[in-house]
Coordinates of C-alpha atoms and ligand atoms in Angstrom, one line a residue:
X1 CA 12.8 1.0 -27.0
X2 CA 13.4 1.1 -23.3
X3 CA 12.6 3.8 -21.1
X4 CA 14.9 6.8 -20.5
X5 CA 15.0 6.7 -16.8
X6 CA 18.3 9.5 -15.9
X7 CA 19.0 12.7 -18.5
X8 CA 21.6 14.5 -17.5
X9 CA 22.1 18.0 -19.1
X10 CA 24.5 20.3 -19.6
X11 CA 25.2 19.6 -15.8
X12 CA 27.4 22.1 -13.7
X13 CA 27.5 20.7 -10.2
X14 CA 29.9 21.5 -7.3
X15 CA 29.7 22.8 -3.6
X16 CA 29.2 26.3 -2.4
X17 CA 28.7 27.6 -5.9
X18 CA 31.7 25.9 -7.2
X19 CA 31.0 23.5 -10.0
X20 CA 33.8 20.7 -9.9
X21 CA 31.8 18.8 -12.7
X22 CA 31.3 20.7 -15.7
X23 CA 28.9 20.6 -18.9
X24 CA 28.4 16.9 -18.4
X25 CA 25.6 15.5 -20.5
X26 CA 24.6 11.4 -19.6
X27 CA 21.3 9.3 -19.9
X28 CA 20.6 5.2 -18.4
X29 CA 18.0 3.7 -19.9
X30 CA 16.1 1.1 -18.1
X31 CA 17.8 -2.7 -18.0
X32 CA 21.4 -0.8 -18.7
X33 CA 24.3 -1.2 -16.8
X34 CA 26.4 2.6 -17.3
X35 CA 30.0 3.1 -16.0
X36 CA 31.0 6.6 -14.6
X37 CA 34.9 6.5 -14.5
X38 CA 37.7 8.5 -14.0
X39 CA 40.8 9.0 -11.7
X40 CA 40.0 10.5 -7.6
X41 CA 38.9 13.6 -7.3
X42 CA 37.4 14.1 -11.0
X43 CA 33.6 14.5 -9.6
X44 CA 32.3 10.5 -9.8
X45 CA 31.2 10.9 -6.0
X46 CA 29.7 14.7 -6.7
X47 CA 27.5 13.9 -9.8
X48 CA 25.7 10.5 -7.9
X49 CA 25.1 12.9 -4.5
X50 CA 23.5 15.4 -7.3
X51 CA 21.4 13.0 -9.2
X52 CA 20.1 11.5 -5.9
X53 CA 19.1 15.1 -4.6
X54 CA 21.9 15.7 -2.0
X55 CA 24.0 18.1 -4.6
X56 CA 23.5 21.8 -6.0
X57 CA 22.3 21.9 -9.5
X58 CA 24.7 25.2 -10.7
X59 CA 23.7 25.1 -14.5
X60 CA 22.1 22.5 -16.5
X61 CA 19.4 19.7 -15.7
X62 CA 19.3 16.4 -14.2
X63 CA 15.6 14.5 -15.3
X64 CA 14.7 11.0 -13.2
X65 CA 11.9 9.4 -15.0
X66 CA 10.6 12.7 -16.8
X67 CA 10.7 14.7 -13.2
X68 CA 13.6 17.4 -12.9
X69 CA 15.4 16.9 -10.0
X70 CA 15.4 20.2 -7.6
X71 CA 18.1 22.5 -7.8
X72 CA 19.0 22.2 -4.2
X73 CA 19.3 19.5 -1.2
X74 CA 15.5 17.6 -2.0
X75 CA 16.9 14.0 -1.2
X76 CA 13.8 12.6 0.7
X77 CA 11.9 13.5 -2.7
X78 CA 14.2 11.6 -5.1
X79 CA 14.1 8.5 -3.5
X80 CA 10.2 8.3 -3.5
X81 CA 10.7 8.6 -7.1
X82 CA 12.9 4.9 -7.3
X83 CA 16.2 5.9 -6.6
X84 CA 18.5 4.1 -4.6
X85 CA 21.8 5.1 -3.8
X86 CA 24.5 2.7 -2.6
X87 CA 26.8 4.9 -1.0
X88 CA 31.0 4.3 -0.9
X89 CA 30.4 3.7 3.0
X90 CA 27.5 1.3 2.1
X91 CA 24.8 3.1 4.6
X92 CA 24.2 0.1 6.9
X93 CA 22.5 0.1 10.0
X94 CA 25.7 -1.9 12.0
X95 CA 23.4 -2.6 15.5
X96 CA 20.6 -4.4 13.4
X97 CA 20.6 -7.5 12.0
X98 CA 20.7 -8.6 8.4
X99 CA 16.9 -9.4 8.2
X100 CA 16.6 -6.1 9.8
X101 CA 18.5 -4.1 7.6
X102 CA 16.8 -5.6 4.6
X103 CA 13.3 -5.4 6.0
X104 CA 13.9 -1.3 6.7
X105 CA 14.7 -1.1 2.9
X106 CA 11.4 -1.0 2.3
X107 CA 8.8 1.2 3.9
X108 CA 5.8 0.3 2.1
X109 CA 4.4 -3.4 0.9
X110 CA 5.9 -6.8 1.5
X111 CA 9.4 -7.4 1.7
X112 CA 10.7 -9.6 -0.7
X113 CA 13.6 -11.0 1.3
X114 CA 13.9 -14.0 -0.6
X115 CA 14.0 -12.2 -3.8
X116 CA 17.4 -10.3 -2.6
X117 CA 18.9 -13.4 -1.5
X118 CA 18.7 -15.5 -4.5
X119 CA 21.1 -12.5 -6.1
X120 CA 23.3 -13.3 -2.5
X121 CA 22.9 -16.8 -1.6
X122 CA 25.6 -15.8 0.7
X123 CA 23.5 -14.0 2.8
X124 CA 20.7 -16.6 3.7
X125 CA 23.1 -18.6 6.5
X126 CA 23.8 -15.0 8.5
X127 CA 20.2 -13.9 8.0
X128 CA 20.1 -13.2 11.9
X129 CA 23.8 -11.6 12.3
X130 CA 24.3 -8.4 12.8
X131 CA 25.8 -6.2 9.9
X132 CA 28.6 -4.6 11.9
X133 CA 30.2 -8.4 12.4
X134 CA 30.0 -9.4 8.5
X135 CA 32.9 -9.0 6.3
X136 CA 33.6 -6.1 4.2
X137 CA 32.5 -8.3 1.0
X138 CA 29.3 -9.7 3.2
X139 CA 28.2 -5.9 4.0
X140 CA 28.6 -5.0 0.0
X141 CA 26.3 -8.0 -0.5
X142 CA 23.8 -6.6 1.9
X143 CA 24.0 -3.4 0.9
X144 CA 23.2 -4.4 -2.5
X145 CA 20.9 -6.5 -1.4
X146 CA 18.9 -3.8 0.6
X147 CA 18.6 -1.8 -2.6
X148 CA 16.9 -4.9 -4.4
X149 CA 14.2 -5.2 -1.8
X150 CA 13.9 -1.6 -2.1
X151 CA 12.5 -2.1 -6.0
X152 CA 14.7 1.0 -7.6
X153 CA 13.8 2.0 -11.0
X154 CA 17.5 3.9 -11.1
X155 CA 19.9 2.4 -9.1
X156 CA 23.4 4.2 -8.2
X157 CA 26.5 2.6 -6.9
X158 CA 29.4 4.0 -5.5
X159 CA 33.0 2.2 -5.6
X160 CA 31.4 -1.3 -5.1
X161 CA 35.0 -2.4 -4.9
X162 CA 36.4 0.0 -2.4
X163 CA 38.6 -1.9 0.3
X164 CA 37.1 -5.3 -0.7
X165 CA 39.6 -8.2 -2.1
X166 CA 39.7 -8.7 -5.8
X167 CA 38.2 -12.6 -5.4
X168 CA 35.3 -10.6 -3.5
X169 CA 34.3 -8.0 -6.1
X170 CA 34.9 -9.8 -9.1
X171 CA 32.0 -12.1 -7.7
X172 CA 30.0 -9.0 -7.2
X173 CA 30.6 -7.1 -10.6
X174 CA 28.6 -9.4 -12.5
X175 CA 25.6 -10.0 -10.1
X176 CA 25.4 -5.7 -10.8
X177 CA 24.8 -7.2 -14.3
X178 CA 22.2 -9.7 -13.5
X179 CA 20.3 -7.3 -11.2
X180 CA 19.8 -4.8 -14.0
X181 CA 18.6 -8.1 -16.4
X182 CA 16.5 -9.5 -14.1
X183 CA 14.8 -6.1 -12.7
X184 CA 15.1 -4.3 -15.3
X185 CA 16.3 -0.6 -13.1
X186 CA 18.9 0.9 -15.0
X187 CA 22.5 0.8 -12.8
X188 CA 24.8 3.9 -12.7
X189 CA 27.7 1.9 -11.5
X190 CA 30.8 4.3 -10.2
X191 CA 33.8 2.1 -10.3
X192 CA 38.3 2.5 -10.1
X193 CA 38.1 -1.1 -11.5
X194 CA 37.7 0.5 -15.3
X195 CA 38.1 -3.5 -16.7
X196 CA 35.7 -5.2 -14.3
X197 CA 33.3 -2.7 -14.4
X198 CA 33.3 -2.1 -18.4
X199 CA 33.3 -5.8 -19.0
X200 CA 29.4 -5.8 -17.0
X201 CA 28.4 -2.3 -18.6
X202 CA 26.6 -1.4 -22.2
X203 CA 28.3 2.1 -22.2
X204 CA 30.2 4.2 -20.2
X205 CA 31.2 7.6 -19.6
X206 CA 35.2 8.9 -18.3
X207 CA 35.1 12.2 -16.1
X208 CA 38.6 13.7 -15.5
X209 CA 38.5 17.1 -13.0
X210 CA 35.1 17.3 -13.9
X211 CA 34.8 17.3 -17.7
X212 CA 33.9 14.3 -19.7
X213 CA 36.5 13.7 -21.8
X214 CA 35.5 9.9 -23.2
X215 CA 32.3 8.2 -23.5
X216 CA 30.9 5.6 -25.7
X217 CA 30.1 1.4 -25.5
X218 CA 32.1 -0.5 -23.1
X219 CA 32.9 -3.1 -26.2
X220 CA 34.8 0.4 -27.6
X221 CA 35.8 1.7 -24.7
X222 CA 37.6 -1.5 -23.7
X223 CA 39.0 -2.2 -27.7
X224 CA 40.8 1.3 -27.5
X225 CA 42.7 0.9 -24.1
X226 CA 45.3 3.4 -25.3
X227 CA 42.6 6.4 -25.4
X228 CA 40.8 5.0 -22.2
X229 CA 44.3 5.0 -20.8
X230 CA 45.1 8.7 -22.0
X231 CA 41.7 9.5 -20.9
X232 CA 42.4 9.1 -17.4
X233 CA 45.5 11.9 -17.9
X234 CA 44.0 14.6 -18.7
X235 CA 42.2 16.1 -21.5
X236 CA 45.5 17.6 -22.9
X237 CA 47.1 14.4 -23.1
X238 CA 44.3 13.0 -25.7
X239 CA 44.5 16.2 -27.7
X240 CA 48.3 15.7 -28.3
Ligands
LIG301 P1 37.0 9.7 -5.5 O1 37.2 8.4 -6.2 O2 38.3 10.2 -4.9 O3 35.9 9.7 -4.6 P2 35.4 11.3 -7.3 O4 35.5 11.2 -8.8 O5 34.2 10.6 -6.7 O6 36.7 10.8 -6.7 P3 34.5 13.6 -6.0 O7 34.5 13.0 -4.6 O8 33.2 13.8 -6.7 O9 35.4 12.8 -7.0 O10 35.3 15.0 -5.9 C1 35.3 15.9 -7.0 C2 35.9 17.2 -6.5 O11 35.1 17.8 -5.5 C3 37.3 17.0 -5.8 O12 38.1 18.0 -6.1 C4 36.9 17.1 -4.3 O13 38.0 17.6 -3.6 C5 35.7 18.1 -4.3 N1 34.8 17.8 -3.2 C6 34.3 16.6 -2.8 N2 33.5 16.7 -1.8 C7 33.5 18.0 -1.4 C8 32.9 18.8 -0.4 N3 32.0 18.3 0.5 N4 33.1 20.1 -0.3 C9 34.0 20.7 -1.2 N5 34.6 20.0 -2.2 C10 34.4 18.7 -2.3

């Protein structure tokens, strides 16, 4: 059986004592690919920034790798535990170069550059360029990229798609597929793009202002488009 790297419990997280996700339970096991869906605004963004140690735990649990994750702000102590989040803005270093930015992903032992380039072949010719001049599809790459030299165990990205042409992310769906193969982390993949990003997932989860109303395999999420659909409307709507 592979290993149970994120539980999430029961989960109530929100700013300034406010939950805006409630009672939402999840798990990624290692080598699994999970999507976290659901229109804007229904807490996608809030549960990754609480798994990753930058949210308030209000009620419930969230458990990396058997190690609960501290109720409040304890970011710096997450990521030593092999979580890497790919943030919706991508968290690049624009002044530095590629080879820099990859090199920084890593803080201890020897940086496997090549390893992240074989996922982004791409890459390898602008090796010396600094990120601020690559593409918006070129700075997804790296950013991915970064978080492959980094080693994660759990890996968390945000709106891989966001402003990037649909040629451009379709390319990049799947590699999110072969990183969790090849590695083996587990990949909590937010993502608008319910199709693309089902279609590279095992399971996956629907929040809608904050409650989870769906969840289940991709392969059944995908068969019953109607209720993914409905899902996205509100919980009333699949009640009717
Ligand atoms: P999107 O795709 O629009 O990013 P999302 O599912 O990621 O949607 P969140 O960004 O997690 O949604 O937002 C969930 C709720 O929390 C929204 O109602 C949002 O207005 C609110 N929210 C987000 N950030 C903050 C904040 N810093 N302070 C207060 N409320 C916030």
């Amino acid at each position: 059986m592979s290993e149970r790297l994120l539980t999430i419990e029961n989960l109530d997280t929100g700013y300034d004592g406010v939950a805006v996700v409630r009672e939402l339970s999840l798990h990624v096991d290692a080598g699994e690919v999970v999507a976290l869906l659901g229109p804007n605004g229904a807490g996608k963004t809030t549960t990754l920034m609480t798994v990753s140690g930058m949210g308030q735990i209000l009620a419930g649990s969230v458990t990396i790798m058997g190690r609960p994750v501290p109720r409040l702000r304890q970011a710096h102590r997450v990521a030593r535990w092999g979580v890497i989040h790919v943030p919706e803005n991508r968290g690049l270093l624009f002044q530095l170069t590629v080879r820099e930015n990859l090199q920084l992903a890593k803080t201890r032992g020897n940086v496997d550059i090549d390893r992240a380039l074989d996922f982004f072949p791409a890459l390898g010719p602008l090796i010396s360029r600094r990120a601020g001049l690559l593409s918006g599809g070129e700075q997804q790459m790296l950013a991915l990229a970064r978080s492959i030299v980094a080693e994660p165990k759990l890996m968390m990205v945000d709106e891989m798609s966001l402003g990037l042409a649909p040629v451009i992310y379709e390319e990049l769906m799947p590699v999110v597929r072969r990183i969790a193969d090849e590695t083996g982390a587990g990949v909590l993949l937010v993502e608008q793009h319910v199709d693309l990003a089902l279609e590279v997932s095992d399971r996956g989860y629907v929040l809608n202002h904050g409650d989870l109303v769906m969840q289940g395999l991709a392969s059944d999420l995908l068969a019953d488009r109607a209720l993914l659909d409905a899902s996205y409307l509100g919980v009333e709507s699949l009640e009717e």
